[in-house]
Short mmCIF file of C-alpha atoms and ligand atoms in Angstrom, two decimals:
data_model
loop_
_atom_site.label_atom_id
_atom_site.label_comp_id
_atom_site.label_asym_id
_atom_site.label_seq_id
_atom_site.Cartn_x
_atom_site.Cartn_y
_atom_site.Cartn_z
CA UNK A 1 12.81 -14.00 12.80
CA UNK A 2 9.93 -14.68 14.94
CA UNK A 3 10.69 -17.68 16.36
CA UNK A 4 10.15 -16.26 20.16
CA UNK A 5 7.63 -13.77 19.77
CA UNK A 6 4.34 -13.33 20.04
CA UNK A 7 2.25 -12.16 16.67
CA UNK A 8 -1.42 -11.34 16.75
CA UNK A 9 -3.98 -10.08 14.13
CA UNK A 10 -7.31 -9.38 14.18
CA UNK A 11 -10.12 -9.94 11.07
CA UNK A 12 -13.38 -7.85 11.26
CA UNK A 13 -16.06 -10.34 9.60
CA UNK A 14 -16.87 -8.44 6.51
CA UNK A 15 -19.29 -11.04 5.19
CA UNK A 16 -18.90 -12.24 1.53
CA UNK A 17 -14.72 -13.09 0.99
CA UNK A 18 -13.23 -12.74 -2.29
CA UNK A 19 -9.72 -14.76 -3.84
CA UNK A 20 -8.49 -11.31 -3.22
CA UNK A 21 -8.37 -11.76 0.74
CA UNK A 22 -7.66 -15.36 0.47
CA UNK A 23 -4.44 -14.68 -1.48
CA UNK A 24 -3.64 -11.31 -0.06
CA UNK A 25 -4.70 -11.76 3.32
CA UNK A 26 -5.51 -14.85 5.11
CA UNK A 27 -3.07 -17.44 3.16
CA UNK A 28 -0.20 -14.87 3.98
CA UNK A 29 -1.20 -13.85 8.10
CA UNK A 30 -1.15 -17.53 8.58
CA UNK A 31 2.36 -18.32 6.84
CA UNK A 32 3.38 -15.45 9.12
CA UNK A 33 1.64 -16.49 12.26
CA UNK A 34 2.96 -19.98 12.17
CA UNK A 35 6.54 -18.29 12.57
CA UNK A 36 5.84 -17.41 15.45
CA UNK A 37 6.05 -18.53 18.84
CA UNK A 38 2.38 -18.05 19.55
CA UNK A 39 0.01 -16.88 17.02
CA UNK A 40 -2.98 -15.12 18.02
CA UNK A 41 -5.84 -14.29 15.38
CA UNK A 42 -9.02 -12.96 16.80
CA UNK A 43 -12.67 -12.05 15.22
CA UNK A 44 -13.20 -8.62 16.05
CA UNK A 45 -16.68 -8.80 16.55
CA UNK A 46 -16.26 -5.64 19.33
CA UNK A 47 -15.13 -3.77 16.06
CA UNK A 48 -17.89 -5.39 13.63
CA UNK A 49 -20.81 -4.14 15.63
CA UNK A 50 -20.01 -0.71 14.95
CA UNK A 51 -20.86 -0.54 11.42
CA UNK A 52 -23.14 -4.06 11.08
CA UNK A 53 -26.32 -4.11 13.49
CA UNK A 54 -28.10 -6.55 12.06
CA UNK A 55 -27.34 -9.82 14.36
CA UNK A 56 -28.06 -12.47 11.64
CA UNK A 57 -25.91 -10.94 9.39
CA UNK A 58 -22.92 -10.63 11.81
CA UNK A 59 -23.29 -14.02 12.75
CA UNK A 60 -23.42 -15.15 9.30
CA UNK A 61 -19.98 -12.93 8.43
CA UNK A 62 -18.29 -14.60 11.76
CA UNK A 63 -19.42 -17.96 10.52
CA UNK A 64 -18.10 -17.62 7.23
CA UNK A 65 -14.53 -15.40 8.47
CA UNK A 66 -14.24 -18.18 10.91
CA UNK A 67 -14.28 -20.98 8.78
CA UNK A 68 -12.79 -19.31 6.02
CA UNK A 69 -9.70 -19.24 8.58
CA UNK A 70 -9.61 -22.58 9.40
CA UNK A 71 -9.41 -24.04 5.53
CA UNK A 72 -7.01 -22.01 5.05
CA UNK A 73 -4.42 -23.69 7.74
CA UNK A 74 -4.77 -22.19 10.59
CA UNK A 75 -4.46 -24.70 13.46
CA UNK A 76 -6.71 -24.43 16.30
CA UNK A 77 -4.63 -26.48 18.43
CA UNK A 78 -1.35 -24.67 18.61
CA UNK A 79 -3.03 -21.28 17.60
CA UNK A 80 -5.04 -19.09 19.92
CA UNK A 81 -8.23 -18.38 17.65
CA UNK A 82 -10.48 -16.61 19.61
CA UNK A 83 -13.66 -14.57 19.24
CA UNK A 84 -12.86 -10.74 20.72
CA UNK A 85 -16.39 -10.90 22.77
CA UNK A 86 -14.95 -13.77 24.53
CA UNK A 87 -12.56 -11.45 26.23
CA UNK A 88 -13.94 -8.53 28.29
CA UNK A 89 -11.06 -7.98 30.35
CA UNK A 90 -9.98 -5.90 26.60
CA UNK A 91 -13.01 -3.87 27.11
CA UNK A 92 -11.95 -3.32 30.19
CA UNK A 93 -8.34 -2.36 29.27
CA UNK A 94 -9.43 -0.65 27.17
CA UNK A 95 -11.61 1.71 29.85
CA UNK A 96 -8.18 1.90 31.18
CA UNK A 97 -6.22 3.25 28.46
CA UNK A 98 -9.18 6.25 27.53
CA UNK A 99 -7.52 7.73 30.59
CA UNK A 100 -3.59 7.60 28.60
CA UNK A 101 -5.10 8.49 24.88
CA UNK A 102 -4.97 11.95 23.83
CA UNK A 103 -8.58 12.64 21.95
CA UNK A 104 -6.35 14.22 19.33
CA UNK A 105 -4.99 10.58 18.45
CA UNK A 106 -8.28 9.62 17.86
CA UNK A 107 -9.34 12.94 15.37
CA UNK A 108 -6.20 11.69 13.64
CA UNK A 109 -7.28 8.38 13.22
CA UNK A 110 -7.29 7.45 9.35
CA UNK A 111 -10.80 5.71 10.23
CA UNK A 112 -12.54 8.46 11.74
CA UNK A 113 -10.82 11.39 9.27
CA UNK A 114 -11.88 9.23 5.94
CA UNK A 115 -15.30 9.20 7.55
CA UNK A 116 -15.43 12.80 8.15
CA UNK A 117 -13.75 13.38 4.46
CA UNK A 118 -16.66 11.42 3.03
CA UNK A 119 -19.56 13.72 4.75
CA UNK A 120 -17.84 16.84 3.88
CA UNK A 121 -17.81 15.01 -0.04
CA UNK A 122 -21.41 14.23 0.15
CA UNK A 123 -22.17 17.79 1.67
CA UNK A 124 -22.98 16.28 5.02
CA UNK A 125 -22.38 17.73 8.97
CA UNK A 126 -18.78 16.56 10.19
CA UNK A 127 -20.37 14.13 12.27
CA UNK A 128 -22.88 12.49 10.51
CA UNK A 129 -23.55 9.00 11.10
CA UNK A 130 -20.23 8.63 12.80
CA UNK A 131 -20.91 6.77 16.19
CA UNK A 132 -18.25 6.54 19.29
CA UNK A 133 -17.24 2.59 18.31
CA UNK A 134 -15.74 4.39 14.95
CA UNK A 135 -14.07 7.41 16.48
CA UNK A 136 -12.78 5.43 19.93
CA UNK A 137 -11.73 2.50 17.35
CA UNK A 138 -7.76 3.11 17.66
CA UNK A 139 -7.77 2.82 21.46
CA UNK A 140 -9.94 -0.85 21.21
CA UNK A 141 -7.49 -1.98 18.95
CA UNK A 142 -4.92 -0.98 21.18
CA UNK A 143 -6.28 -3.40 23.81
CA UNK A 144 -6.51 -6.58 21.56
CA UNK A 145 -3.18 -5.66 20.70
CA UNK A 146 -1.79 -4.99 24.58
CA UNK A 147 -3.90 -7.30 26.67
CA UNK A 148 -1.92 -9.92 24.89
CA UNK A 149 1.67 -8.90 25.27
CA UNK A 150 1.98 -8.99 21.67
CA UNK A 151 5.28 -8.21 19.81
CA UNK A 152 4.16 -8.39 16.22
CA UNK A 153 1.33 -7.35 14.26
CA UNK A 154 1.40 -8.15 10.91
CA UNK A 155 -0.65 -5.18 9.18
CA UNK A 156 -1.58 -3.57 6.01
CA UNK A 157 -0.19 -0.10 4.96
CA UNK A 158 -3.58 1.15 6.45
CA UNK A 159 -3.29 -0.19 9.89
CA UNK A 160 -0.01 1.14 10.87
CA UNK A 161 -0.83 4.03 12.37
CA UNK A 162 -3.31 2.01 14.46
CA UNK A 163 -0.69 -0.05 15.48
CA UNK A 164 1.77 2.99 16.03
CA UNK A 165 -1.11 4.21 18.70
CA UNK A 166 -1.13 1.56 20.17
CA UNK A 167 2.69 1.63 20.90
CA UNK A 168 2.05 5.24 22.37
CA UNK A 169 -0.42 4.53 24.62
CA UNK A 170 1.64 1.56 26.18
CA UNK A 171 4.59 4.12 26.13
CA UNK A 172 2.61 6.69 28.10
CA UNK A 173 1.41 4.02 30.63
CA UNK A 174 5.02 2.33 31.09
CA UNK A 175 6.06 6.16 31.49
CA UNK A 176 3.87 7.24 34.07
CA UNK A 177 4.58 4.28 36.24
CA UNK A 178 7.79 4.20 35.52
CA UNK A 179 7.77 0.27 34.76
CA UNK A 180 6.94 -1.76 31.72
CA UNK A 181 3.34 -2.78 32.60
CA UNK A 182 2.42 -2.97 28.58
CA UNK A 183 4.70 -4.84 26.06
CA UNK A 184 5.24 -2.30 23.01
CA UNK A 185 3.93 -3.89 20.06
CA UNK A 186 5.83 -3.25 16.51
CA UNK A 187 4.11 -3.33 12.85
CA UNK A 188 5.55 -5.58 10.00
CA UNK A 189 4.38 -5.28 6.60
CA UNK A 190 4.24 -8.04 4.40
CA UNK A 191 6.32 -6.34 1.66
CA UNK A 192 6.31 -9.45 -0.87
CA UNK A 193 2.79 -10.43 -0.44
CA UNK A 194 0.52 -9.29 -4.13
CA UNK A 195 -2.33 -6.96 -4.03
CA UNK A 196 -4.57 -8.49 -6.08
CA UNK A 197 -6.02 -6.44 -9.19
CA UNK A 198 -10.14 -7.34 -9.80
CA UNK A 199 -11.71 -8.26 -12.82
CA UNK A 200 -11.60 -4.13 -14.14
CA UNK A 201 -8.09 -3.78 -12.98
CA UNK A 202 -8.64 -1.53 -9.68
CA UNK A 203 -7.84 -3.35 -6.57
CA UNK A 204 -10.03 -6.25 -5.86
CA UNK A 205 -12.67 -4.98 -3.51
CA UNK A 206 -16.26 -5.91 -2.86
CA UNK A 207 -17.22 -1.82 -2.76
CA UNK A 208 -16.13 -1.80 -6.62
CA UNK A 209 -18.10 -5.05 -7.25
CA UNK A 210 -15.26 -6.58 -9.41
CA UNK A 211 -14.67 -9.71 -7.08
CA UNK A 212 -13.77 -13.78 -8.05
CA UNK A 213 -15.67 -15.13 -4.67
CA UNK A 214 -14.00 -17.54 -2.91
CA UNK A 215 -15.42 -20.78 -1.95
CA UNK A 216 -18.27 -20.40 -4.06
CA UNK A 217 -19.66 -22.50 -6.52
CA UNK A 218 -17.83 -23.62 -9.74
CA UNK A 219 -20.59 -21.96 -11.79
CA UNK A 220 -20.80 -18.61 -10.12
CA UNK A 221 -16.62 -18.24 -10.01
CA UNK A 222 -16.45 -18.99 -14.13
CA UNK A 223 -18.90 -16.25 -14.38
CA UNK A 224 -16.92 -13.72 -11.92
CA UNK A 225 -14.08 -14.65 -14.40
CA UNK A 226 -15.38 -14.39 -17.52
CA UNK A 227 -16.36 -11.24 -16.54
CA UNK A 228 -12.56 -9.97 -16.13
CA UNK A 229 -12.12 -6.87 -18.41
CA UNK A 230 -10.51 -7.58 -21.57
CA UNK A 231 -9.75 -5.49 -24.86
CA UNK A 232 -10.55 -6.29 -28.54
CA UNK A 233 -6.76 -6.82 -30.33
CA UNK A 234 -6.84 -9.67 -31.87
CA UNK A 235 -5.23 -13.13 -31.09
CA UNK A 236 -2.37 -12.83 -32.94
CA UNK A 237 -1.44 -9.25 -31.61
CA UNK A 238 1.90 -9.78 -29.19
CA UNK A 239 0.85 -8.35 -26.10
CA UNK A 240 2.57 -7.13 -22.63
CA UNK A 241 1.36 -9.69 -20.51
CA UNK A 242 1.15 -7.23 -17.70
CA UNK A 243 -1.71 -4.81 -19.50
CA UNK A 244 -3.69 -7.76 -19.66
CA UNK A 245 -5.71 -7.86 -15.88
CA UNK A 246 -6.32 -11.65 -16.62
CA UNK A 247 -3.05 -12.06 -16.44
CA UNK A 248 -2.43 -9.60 -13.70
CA UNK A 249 -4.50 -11.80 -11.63
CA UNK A 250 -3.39 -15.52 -12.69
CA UNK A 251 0.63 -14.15 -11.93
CA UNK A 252 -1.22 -13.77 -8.18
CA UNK A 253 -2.07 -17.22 -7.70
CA UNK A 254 -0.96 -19.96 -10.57
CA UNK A 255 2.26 -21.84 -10.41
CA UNK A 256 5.20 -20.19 -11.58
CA UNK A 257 5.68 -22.31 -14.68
CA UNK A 258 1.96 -21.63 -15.58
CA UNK A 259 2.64 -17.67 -15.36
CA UNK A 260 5.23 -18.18 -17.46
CA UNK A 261 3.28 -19.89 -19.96
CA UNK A 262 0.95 -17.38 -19.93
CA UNK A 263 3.19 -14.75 -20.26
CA UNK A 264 5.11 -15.92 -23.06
CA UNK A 265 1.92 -16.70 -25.07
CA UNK A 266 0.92 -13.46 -24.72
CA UNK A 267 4.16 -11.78 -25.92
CA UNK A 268 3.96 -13.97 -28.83
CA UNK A 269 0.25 -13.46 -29.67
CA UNK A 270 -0.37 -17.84 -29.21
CA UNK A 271 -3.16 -17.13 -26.48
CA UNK A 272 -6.22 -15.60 -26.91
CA UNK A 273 -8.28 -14.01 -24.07
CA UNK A 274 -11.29 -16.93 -23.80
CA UNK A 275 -7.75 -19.39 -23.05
CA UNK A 276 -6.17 -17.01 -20.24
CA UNK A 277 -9.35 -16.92 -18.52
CA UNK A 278 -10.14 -20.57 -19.12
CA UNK A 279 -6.66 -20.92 -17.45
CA UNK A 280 -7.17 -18.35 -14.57
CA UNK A 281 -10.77 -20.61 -13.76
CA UNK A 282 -8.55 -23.52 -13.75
CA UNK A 283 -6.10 -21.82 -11.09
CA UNK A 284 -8.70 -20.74 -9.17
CA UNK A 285 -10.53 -24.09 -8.42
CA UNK A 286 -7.35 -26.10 -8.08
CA UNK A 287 -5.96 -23.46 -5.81
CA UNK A 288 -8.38 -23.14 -3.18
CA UNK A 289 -9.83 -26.81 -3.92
CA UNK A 290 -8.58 -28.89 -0.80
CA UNK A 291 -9.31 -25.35 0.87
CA UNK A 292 -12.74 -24.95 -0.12
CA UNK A 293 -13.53 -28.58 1.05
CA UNK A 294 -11.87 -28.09 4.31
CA UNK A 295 -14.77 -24.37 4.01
CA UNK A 296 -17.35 -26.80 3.46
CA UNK A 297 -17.25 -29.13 6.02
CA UNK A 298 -16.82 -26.68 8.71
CA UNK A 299 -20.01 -24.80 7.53
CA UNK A 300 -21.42 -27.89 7.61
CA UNK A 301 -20.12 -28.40 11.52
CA UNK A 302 -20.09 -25.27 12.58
CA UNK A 303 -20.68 -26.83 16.01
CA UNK A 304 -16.82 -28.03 15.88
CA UNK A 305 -15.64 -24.50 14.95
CA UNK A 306 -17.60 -22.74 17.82
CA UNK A 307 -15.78 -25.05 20.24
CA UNK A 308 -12.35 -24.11 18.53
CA UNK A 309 -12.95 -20.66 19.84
CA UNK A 310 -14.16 -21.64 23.09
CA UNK A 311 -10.72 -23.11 23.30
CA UNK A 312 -8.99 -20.68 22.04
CA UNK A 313 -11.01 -17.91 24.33
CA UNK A 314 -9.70 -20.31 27.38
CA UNK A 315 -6.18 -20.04 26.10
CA UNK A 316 -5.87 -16.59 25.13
CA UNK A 317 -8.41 -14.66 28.39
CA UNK A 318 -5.98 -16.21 31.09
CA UNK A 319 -3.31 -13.82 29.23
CA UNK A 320 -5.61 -10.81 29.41
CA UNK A 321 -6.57 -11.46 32.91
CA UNK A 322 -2.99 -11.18 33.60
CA UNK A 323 -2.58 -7.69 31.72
CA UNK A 324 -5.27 -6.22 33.57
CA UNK A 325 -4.50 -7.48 36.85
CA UNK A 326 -0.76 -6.01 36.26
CA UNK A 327 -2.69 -2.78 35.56
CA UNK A 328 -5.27 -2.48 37.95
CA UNK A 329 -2.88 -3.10 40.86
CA UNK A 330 -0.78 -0.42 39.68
CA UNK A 331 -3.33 2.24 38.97
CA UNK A 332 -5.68 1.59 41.48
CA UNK A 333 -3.01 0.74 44.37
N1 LIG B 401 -8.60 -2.73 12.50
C1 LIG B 401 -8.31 -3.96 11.81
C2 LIG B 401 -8.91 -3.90 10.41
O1 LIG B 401 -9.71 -3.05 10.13
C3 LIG B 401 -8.87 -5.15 12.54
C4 LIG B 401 -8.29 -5.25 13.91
C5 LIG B 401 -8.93 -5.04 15.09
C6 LIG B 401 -6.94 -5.57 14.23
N2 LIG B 401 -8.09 -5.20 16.13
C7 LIG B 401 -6.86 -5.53 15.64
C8 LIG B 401 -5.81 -5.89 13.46
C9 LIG B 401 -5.65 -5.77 16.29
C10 LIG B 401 -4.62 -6.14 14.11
C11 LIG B 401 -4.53 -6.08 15.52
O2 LIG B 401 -8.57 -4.70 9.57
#
């Protein structure tokens, strides 16, 4: 399906990762990305520095995102893996496309509105605390997305508009020039791919503070685990398997035969609470085992990983340069 296209994706670094974008995220943008003909996954660092200034930090939550990345399978050979601030020609392109973006794109933008919703909640000014990097985000995005003639962008139900901006803007430049100087990206949507449910049941999420970290130690992840929400019915009470968020979460990530096993112990009141969440520990370390040691050794030689994105950079800018040059020559004549 994607066999000749190009597919790109970008990850803000949003510092301590959770099974819940290991499972639901990264695992699956890989599988998709390696469909493709070229895969492009970037570190939107561009897009981090609007809401993280503390440099430490940041480089910390690229260092982890980056490695984080590379455990899970992506291949730094055949995929371009690239840090955003590697590229300028996109902040250039992105100059360029201001001058094709309606500002009433960008008061649309789901970003910039939930921001404003949130200061009218708290009682604030429209405005407040809002900077130009979070309004302006869309048209950014659009350039990572366009300075790499990129077909697909595998997205969550929250980025599609961005994605559908994008494919306006390149619309109204093609239009005005009358040729197709911009490739029009499309969305997919990974339909079959699990959100994963936290430890109370609400979407995993590190703003609700009910996360299983990833790649931590074994120690800290039993007591994330532990800590999943449970009722008191007793042991021998037959239970729907799916009302129970341990098991919510272990259908997520064990083996099918294990869910199974879970499930059916459950329906016939066999398996008390303390064994599903012995069992969801156990899926969690042997799932992201070979993973984690992969994590560990790259954090360990991060020296490796910074040259993986040098190389990637030098794959990936020659494509930008292109992009803008076919731009520039048109617009500036
Ligand atoms: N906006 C995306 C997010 O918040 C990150 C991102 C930046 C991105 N540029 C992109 C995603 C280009 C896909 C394509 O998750």
């Amino acid at each position: 399906m994607f066999a000749n296209k190009c597919i790109l994706t970008g990850v803000k670094p949003t510092g301590k990762l959770h099974i819940g974008n290991y499972f639901g995220a990264i695992k699956p943008a890989i599988a998709m990305g390696h469909q493709a003909a070229r895969f492009n996954l970037f570190i939107a660092d561009y897009h981090a520095i609007n809401f993280m200034k503390d440099p430490q930090q940041l480089q910390q939550d690229i260092k982890e995102i980056a490695c984080a990345y590379l455990a899970a399978g992506l291949n730094p050979e055949t995929d371009y893996f690239y840090r955003q601030s590697d590229i300028p020609e996109i902040n250039e392109i992105t100059t360029i496309l201001y001058a094709f973006t309606p500002k009433g794109f960008m008061n649309k933008s789901h970003a910039y509105k939930a921001a404003v919703d949130k200061n009218f909640a708290d009682g604030k000014p429209q405005d407040d605390g809002i900077n130009m990097g979070l309004y302006t985000y869309p048209t950014l995005m659009a350039a990572d997305i366009l300075a790499m003639d990129t077909d697909v962008v595998p997205v969550g139900k929250d980025q599609i508009q961005h994605v559908e901006i994008a494919r306006d803007i390149a619309g109204a430049v093609n239009a005005y020039y009358n040729k197709e100087l911009l490739k029009l990206p499309e969305y997919v949507t990974a339909e079959n791919v699990a959100v994963l449910p936290g430890t109370d049941g609400r979407k995993m999420s590190k703003s609700y503070n009910n996360v299983i970290p990833l790649f931590e130690d074994e120690k800290i992840t039993k007591k994330a685990v532990y800590a999943t929400v449970t009722d008191s019915r007793p042991m021998e009470e037959p239970k729907d398997p799916e009302e129970v968020i341990v098991y919510q979460i272990y259908k997520c990530i064990a083996p099918a035969d294990k869910v199974a096993e879970m499930a059916a112990g459950l329906r016939q009141g066999k398996l008390g609470y303390g064994h599903c969440k012995a069992m969801l520990l156990e899926a969690v370390l042997s799932e992201t085992r070979s993973a984690k040691e992969k994590y560990d050794y790259y954090m360990a030689h991060y020296d490796e990983v910074c040259g993986f994105l040098a190389d990637g950079a030098a794959k990936a800018r020659p494509i930008a340069q292109k992009t803008l040059a076919r731009l520039k020559e048109t617009l500036f004549g």
